Short mmCIF file of C-alpha atoms and ligand atoms in Angstrom, two decimals:
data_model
loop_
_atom_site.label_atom_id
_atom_site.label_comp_id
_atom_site.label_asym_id
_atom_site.label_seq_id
_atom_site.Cartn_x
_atom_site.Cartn_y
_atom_site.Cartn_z
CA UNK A 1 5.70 14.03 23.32
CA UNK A 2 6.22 15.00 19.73
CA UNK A 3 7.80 13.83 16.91
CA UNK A 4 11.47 13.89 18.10
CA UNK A 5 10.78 11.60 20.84
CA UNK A 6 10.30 9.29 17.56
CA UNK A 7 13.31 10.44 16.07
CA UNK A 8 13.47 13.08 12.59
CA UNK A 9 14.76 11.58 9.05
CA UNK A 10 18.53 12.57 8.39
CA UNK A 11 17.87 13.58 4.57
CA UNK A 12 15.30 14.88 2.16
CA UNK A 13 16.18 11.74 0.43
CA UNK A 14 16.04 9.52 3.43
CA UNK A 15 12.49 10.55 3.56
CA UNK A 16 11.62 10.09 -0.05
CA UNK A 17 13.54 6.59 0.46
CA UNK A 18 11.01 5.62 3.87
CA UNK A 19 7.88 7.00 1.95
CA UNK A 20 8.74 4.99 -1.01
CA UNK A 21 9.17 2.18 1.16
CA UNK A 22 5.65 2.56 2.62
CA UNK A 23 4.54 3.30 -1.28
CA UNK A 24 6.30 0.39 -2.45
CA UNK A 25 4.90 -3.10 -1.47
CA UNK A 26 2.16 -5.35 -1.88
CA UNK A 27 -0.33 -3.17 -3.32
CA UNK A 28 2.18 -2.69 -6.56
CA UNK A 29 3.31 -6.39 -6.52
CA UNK A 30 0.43 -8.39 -5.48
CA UNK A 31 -2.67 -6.15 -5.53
CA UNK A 32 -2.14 -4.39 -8.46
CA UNK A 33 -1.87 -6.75 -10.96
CA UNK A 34 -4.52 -9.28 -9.65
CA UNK A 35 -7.36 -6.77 -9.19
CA UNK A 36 -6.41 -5.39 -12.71
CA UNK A 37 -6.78 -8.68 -13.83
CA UNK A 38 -10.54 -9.36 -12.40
CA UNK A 39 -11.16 -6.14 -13.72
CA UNK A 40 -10.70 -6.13 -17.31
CA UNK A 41 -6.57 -5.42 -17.10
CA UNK A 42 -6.48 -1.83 -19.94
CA UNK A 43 -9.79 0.28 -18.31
CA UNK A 44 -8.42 -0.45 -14.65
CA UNK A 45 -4.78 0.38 -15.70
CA UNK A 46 -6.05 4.27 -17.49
CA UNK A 47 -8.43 4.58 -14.67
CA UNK A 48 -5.66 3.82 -11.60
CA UNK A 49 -3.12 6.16 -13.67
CA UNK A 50 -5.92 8.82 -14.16
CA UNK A 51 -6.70 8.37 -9.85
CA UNK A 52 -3.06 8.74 -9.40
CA UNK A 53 -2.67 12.19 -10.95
CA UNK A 54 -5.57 13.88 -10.41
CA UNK A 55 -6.11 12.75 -6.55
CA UNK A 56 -3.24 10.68 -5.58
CA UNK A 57 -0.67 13.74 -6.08
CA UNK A 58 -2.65 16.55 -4.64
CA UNK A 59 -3.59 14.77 -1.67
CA UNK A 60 0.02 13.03 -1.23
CA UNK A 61 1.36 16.85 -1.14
CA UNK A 62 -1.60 17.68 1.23
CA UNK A 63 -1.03 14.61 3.83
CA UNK A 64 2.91 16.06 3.78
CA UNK A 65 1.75 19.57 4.59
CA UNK A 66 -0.32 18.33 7.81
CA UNK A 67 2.11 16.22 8.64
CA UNK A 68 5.54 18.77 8.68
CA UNK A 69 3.33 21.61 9.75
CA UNK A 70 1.56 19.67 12.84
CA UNK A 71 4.42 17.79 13.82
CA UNK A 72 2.63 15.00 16.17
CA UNK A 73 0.50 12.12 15.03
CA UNK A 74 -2.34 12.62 12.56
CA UNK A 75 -4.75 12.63 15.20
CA UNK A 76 -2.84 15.11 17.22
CA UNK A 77 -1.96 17.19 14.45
CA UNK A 78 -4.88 17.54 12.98
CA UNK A 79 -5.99 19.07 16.51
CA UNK A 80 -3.35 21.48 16.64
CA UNK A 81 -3.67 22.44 12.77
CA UNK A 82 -7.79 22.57 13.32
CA UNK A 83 -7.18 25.25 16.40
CA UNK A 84 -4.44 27.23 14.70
CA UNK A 85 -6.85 27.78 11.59
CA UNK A 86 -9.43 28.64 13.80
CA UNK A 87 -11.72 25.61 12.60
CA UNK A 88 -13.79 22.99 13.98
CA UNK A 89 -11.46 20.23 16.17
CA UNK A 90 -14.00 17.95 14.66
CA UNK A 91 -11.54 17.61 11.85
CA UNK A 92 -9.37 15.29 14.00
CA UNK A 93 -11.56 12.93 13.02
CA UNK A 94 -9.06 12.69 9.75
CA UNK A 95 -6.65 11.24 11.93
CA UNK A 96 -9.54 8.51 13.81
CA UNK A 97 -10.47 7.44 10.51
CA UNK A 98 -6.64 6.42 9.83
CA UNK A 99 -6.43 4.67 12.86
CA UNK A 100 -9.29 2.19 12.09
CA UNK A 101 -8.38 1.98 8.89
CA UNK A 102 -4.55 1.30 9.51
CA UNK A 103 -5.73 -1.33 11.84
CA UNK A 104 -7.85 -3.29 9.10
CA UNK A 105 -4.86 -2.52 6.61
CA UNK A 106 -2.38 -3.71 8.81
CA UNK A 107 -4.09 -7.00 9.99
CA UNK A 108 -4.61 -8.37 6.15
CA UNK A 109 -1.44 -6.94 5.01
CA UNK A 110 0.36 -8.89 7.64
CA UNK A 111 -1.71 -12.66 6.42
CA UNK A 112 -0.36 -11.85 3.16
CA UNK A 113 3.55 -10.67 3.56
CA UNK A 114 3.36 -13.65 5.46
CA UNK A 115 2.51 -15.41 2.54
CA UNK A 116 5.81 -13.90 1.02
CA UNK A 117 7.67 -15.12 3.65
CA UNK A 118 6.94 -18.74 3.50
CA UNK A 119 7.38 -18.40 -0.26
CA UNK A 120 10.32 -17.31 0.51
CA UNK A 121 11.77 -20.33 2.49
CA UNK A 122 9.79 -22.49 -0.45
CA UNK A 123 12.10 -21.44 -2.59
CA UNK A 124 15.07 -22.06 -1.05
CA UNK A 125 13.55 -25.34 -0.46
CA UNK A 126 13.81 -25.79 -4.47
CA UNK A 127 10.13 -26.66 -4.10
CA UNK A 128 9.42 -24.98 -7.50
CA UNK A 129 12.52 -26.21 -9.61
CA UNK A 130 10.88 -27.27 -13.03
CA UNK A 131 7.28 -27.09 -11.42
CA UNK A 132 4.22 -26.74 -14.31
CA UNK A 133 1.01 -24.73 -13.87
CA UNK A 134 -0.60 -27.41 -12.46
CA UNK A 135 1.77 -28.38 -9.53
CA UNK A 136 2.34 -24.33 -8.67
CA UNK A 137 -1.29 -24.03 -8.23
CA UNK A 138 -1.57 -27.20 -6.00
CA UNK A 139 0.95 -26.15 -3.83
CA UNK A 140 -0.70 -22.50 -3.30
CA UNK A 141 -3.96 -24.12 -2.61
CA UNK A 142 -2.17 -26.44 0.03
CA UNK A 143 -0.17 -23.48 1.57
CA UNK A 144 -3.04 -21.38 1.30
CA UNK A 145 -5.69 -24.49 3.22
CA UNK A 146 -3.73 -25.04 6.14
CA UNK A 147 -4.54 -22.58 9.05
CA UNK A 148 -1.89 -23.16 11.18
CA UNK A 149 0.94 -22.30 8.16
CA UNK A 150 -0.75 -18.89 7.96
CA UNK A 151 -0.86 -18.14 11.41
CA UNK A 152 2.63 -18.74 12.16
CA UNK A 153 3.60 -16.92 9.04
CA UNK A 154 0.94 -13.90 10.19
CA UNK A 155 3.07 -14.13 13.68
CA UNK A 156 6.62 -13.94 12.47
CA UNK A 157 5.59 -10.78 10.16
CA UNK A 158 3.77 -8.66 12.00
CA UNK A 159 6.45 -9.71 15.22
CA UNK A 160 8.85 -8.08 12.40
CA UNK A 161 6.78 -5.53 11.80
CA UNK A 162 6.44 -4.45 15.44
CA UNK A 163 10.14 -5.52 16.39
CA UNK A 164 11.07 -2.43 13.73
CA UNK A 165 8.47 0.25 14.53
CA UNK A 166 9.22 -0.20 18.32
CA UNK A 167 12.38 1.11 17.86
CA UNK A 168 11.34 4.35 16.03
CA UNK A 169 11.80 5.50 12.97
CA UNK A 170 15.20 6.60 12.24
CA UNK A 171 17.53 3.22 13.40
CA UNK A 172 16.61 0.76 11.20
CA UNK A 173 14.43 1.70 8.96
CA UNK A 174 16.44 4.42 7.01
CA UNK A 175 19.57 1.14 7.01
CA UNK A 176 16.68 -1.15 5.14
CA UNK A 177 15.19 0.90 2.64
CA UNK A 178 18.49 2.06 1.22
CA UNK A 179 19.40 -1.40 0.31
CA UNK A 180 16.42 -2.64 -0.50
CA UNK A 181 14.91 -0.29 -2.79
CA UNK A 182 17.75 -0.60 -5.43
CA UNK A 183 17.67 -4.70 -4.90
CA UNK A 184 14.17 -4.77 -5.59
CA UNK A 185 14.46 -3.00 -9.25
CA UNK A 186 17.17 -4.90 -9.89
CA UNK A 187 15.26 -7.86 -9.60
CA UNK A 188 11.92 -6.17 -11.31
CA UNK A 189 14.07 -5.58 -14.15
CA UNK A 190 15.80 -8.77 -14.29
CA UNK A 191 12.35 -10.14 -14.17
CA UNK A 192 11.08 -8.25 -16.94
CA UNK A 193 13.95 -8.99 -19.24
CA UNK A 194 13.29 -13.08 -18.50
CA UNK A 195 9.38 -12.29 -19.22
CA UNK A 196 10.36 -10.34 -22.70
CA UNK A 197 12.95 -13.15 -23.96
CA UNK A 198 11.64 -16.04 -22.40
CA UNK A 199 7.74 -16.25 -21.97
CA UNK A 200 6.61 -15.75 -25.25
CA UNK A 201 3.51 -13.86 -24.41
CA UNK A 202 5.08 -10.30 -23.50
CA UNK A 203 3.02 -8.64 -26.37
CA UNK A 204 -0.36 -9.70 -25.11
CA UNK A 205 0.61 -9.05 -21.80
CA UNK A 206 1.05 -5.71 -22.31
CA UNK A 207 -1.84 -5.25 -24.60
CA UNK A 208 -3.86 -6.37 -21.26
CA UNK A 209 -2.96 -3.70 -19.53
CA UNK A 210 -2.60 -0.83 -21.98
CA UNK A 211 -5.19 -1.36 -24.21
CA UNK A 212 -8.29 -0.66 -22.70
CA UNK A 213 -11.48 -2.03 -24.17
CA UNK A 214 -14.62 0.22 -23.60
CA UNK A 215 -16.62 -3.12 -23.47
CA UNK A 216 -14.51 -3.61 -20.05
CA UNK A 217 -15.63 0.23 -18.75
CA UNK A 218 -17.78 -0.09 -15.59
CA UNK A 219 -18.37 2.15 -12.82
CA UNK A 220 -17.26 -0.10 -10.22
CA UNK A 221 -13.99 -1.03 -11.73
CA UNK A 222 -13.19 2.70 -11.91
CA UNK A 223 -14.01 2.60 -8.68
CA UNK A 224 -11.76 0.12 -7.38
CA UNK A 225 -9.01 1.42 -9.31
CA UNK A 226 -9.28 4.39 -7.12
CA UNK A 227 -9.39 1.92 -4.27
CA UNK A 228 -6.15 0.89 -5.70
CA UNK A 229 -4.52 4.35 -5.77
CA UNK A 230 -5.29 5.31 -2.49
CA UNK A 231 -3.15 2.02 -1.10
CA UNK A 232 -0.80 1.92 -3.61
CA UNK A 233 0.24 5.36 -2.55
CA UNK A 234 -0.23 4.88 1.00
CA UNK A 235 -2.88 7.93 1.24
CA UNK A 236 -5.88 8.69 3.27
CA UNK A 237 -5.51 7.51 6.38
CA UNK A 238 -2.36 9.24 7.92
CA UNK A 239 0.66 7.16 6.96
CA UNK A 240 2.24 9.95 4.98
CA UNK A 241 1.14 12.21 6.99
CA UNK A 242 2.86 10.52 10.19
CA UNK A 243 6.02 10.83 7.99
CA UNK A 244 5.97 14.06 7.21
CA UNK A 245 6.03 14.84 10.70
CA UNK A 246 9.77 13.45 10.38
CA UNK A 247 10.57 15.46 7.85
CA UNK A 248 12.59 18.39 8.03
CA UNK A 249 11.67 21.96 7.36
CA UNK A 250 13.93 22.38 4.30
CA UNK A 251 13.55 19.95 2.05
CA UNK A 252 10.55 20.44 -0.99
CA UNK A 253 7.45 18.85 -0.31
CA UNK A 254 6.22 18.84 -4.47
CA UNK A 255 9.26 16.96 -5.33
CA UNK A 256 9.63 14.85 -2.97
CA UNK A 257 5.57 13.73 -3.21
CA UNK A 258 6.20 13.50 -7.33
CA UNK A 259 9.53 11.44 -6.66
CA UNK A 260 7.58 8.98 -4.76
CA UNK A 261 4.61 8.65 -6.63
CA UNK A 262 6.90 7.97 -10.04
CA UNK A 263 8.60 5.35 -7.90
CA UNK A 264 5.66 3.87 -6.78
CA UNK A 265 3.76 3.72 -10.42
CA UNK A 266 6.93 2.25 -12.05
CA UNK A 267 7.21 -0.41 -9.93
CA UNK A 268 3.53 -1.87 -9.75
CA UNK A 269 3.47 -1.18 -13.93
CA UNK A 270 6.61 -3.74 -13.77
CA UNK A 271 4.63 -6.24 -11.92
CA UNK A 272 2.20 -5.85 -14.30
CA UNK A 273 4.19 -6.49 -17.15
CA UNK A 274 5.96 -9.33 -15.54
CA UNK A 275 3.26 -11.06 -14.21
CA UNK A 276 0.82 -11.16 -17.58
CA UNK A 277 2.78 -12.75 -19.46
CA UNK A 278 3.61 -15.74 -17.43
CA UNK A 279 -0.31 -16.08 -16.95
CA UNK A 280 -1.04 -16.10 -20.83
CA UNK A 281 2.37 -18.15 -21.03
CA UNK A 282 0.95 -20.73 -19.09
CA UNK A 283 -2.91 -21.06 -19.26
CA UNK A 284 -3.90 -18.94 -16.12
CA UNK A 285 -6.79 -16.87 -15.17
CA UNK A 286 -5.54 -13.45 -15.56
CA UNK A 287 -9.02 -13.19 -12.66
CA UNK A 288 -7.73 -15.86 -10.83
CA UNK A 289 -7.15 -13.31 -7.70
CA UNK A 290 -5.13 -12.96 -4.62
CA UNK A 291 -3.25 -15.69 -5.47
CA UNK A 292 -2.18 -14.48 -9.28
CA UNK A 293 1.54 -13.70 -7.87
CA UNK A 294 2.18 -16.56 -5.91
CA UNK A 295 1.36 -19.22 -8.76
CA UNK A 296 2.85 -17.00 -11.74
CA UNK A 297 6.27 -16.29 -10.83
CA UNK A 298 6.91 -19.25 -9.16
CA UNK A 299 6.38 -20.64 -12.07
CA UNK A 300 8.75 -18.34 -13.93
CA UNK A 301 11.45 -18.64 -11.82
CA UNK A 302 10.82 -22.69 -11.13
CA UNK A 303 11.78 -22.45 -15.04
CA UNK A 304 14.37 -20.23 -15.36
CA UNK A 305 18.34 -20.36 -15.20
CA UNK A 306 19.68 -20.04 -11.58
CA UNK A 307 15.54 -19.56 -10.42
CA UNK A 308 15.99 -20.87 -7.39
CA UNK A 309 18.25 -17.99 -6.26
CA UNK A 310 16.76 -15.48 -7.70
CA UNK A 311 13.14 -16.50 -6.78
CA UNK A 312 14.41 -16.93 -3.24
CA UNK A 313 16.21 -12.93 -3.42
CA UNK A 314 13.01 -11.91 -5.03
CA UNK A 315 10.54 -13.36 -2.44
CA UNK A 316 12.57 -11.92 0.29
CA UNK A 317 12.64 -8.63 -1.34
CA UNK A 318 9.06 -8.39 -1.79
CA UNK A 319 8.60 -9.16 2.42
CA UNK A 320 10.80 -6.70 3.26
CA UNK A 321 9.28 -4.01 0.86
CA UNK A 322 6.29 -5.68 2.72
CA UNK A 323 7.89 -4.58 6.64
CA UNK A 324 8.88 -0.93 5.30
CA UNK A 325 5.02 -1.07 4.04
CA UNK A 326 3.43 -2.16 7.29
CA UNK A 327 5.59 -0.38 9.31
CA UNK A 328 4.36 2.68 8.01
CA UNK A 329 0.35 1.33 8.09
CA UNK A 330 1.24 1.16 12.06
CA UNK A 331 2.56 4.40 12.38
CA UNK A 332 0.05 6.64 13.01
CA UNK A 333 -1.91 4.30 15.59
CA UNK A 334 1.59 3.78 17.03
CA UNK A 335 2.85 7.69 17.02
CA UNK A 336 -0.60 8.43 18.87
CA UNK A 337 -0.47 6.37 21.70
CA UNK A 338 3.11 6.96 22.25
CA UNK A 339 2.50 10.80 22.53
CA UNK A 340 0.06 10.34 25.17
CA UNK A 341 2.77 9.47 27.26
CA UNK A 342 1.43 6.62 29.36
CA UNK A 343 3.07 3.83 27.29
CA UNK A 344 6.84 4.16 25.53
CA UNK A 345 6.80 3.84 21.96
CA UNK A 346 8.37 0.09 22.30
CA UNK A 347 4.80 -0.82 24.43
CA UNK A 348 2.79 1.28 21.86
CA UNK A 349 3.82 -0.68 19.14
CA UNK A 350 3.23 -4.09 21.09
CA UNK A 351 -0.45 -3.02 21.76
CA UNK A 352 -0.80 -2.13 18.54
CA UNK A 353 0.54 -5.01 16.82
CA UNK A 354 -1.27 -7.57 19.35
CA UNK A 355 -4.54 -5.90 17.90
CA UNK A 356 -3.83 -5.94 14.43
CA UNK A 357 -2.58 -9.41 14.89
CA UNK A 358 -6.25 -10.35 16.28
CA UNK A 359 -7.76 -9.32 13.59
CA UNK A 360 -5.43 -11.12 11.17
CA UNK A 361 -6.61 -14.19 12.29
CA UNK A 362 -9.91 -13.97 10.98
CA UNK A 363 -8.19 -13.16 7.63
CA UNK A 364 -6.24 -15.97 7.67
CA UNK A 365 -9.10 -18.19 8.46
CA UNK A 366 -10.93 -16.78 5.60
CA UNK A 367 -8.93 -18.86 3.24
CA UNK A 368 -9.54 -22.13 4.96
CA UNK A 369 -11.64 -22.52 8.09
CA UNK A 370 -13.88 -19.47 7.49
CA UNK A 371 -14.16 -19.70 3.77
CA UNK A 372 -17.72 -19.79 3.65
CA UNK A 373 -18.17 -16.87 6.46
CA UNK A 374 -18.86 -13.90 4.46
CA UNK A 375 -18.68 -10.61 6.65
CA UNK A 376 -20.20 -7.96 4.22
CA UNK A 377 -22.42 -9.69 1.36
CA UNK A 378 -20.58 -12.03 -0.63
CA UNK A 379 -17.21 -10.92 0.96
CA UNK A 380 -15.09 -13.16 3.10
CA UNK A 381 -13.57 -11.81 6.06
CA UNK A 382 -10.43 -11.37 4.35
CA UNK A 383 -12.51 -9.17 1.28
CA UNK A 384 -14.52 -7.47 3.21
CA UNK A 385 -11.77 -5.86 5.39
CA UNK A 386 -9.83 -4.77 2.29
CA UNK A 387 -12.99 -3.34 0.58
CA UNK A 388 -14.05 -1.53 3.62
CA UNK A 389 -10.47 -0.25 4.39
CA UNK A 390 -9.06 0.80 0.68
CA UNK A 391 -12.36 1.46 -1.06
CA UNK A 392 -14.30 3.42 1.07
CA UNK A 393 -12.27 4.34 3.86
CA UNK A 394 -9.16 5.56 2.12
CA UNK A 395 -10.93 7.59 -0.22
CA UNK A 396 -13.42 9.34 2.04
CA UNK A 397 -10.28 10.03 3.93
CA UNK A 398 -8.81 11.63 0.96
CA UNK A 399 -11.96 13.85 0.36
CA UNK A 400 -11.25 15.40 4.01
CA UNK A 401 -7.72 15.57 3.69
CA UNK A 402 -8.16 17.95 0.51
CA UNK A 403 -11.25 19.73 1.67
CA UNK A 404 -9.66 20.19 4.92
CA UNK A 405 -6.26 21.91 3.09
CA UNK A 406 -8.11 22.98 0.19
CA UNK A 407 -10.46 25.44 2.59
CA UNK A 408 -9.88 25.22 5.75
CA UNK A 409 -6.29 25.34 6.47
CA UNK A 410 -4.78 28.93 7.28
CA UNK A 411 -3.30 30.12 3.85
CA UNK A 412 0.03 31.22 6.57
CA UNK A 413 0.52 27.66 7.35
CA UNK A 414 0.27 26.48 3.80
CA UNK A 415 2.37 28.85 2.23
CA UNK A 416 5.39 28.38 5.04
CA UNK A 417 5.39 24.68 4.14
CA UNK A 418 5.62 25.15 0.29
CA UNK A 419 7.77 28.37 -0.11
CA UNK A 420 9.28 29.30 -3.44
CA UNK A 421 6.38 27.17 -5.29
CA UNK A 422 5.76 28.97 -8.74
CA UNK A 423 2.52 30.41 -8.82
CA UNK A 424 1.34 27.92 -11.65
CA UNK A 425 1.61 25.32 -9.47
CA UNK A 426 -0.13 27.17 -6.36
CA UNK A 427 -2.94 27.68 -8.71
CA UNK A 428 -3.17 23.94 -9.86
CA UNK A 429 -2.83 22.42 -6.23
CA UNK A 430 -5.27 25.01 -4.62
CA UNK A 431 -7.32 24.07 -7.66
CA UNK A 432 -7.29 20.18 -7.41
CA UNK A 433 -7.55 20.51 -3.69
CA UNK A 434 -10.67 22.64 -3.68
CA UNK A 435 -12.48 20.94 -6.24
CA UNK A 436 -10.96 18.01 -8.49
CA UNK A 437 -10.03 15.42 -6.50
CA UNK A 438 -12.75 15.86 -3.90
CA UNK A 439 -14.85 16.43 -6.95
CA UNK A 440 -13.51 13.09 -8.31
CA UNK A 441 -13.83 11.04 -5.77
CA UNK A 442 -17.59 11.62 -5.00
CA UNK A 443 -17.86 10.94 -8.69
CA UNK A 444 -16.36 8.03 -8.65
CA UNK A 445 -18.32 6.82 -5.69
CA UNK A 446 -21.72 7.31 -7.22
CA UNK A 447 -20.57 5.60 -10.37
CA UNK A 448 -20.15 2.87 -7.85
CA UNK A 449 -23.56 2.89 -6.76
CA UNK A 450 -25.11 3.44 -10.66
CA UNK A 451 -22.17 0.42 -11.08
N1 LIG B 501 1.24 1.36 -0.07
C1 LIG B 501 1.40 0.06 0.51
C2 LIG B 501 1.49 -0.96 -0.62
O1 LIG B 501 1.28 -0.61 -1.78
O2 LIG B 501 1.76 -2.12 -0.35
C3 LIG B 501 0.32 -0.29 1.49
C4 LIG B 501 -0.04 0.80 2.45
C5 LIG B 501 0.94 1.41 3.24
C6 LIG B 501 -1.33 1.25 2.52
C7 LIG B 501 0.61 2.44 4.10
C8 LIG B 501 -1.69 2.26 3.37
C9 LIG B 501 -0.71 2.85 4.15
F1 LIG B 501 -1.03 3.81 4.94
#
């Protein structure tokens, strides 16, 4: 079974649209701005933009190549492309990798898009109408306590999540992302104009994130911002590459990856800007952490005109961008156990998302029953699955993906998938494939170690 038995995308920009979606979501909304804010907000920001360029690009172009020219799942693809080059089959192991770390993605990912959802309902509820600093954080630490709450919210996402993926990609998915890509800048922007009239702070906000203060500089935050760049851009373990599979042989694979990756920056710098200067508005902890987007714009929209319905379209927005998100983490697990043809792709994505599910739980529990149950040293469950999964196994990931097309794919393959490319670009992709970004990610992991 190949990739039609999961259907093909019906544009160029239907693809750019579904790998936007899987760009666009928590990472930009949530993640982005919290773990710039433990880490020093301006150095994180030039460090993630730097990571985005120099390995996020190459290797988004890369995963698109694999993925068009091998047609199947990663793992099955990377088989096929291995053989045809005449390599080691070893190198499947790029697809493995993306399985186990999908799997860990897709289990925390789900805890926290559930969070969304209930947030959601909250504010349709009017439970934030007028509400201080004070009262939004209570009522986060209450949500966030109660086990049961994010358990049922876990279930009804990733049963979503699976509902979707089960029926392949091109019913459904395509319908969602068309309307909810252009509702969710609406709202970013509507956002930002409230935080620039309203809150006061906009200034220092953005002088948090784009002012970077070499007192802030540390190996490890670079580090994580890498962390960051592989997730935000959905790279290094397959997703992209499970999409490109869809994809169809004419449309350009450089535009398309550069589309996507503008998309995807623009939209997490938003948050950024949105979110900062509610927190310096109102007396938060820029470091106060997963939470940082679920006690600051409540509080913005608790305290705007008409809030209640626009927190309520926002907070939807933000789960769905969450589905077309995890969706895509699911994919390549999903895609590989369909094509071995013992399951359908509807039971594939049930095993799959029972799994994932499992493992949810003990993120959920980390906020509550577990919270003292650290996994890797002074990581919760919920941390250390996240670390594990975006800092190291994304990027080692990455490293593969660009050795792998950087030397080892047959120069035939590569050059059918990106005809007409000028030769200045040629010379800058073999370039950053062959040595920058595998270059800069080993850098960036021993500046981890030397912290
Ligand atoms: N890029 C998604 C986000 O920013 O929310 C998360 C994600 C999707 C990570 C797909 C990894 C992936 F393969």
């Amino acid at each position: 079974m190949n990739s039609s038995s999961s259907g093909m995308w019906s544009s160029r920009l239907i693809f750019i649209l579904a790998a936007a979606g899987s760009a666009v979501g928590l990472g930009n909304i949530w993640r982005f701005p919290y773990v710039a804010g433990e880490n020093g907000g301006g150095v994180f920001v030039l460090a993630y933009l730097l990571c985005i360029c120099v390995i996020g690009l190459p290797i988004m172009i890369a995963e698109i190549v694999l993925g068009r020219a091998g047609k199947n799942s990663p793992i099955a693809s990377m088989t096929i492309l291995a053989k045809d080059s005449g390599t080691n089959p070893a190198w499947q192991i790029i697809g493995w990798m993306g399985v186990v770390a999908g799997f860990m993605i897709l289990s925390f990912y789900s805890v926290i898009a559930g969070w969304a959802l209930a947030y959601f309902f909250k504010m349709v509820q009017g439970v934030f109408v007028s509400i201080d600093a004070l009262n939004a954080n209570r009522v986060f630490e209450d949500f966030i306590g109660d086990p049961y709450r994010l358990v049922f919210w876990h279930t009804v996402f990733m049963a979503i999540t699976i509902f979707i993926t089960s029926r392949g990609v091109d019913q459904g998915l395509e319908k969602a992302v068309k309307v909810l890509m252009p509702g969710l800048f609406f709202l970013l922007i509507l956002l930002l104009t409230w935080a620039v009239s309203s809150s006061g702070h906009f200034l220092e906000g953005l002088s948090f994130l784009f002012s970077p203060k070499p007192q802030d500089f540390s190996g490890n935050s670079v580090f994580l911002a890498m962390g960051q760049a592989f997730f935000t851009l959905s790279l290094g373990m397959g997703a992209i590459m499970a999409y490109g599979a869809y994809l169809s042989k004419s449309a350009g694979i450089v535009g398309s990856a550069l589309t996507i990756g503008g998309l995807d920056t623009l939209v997490a710098l938003l948050s950024g800007m949105i979110i900062f200067p509610i927190v310096f508005a109102n007396g938060l902890e820029p470091s106060a952490g997963p939470g940082l987007m679920f006690v600051s714009l409540p509080l913005a929209f608790g305290n705007m005109v008409a809030g209640q319905i626009f927190g309520a379209i926002f907070f939807l927005l933000v789960s769905l961008a969450a589905v077309t998100s995890a969706i895509s983490i699911s994919e390549p697990a999903v895609a590989w156990l369909a094509e071995r043809g013992k399951f359908g792709r509807p039971t594939s994505s049930y095993i799959i998302g029972l799994f994932a599910w499992v493992l949810g739980l003990g993120s959920a529990f980390s906020f509550n029953l577990m919270s003292d149950f650290t996994l890797l040293p002074e990581r919760s469950f919920f941390d250390s699955m996240d670390f594990l999964s975006n800092n190291i196994l994304l990027p080692l990931g990455g490293i593969l993906i660009s050795v792998f097309v950087g030397w080892r794919l047959k120069a035939e393959i590569l050059v059918d998938q990106l005809p007409n490319l000028p030769r200045l670009f040629w010379v800058l992709l073999i370039f950053s494939l062959r040595f920058i970004a595998p270059g800069a990610i080993f850098i960036v992991f021993a500046m981890s170690i030397l912290k």
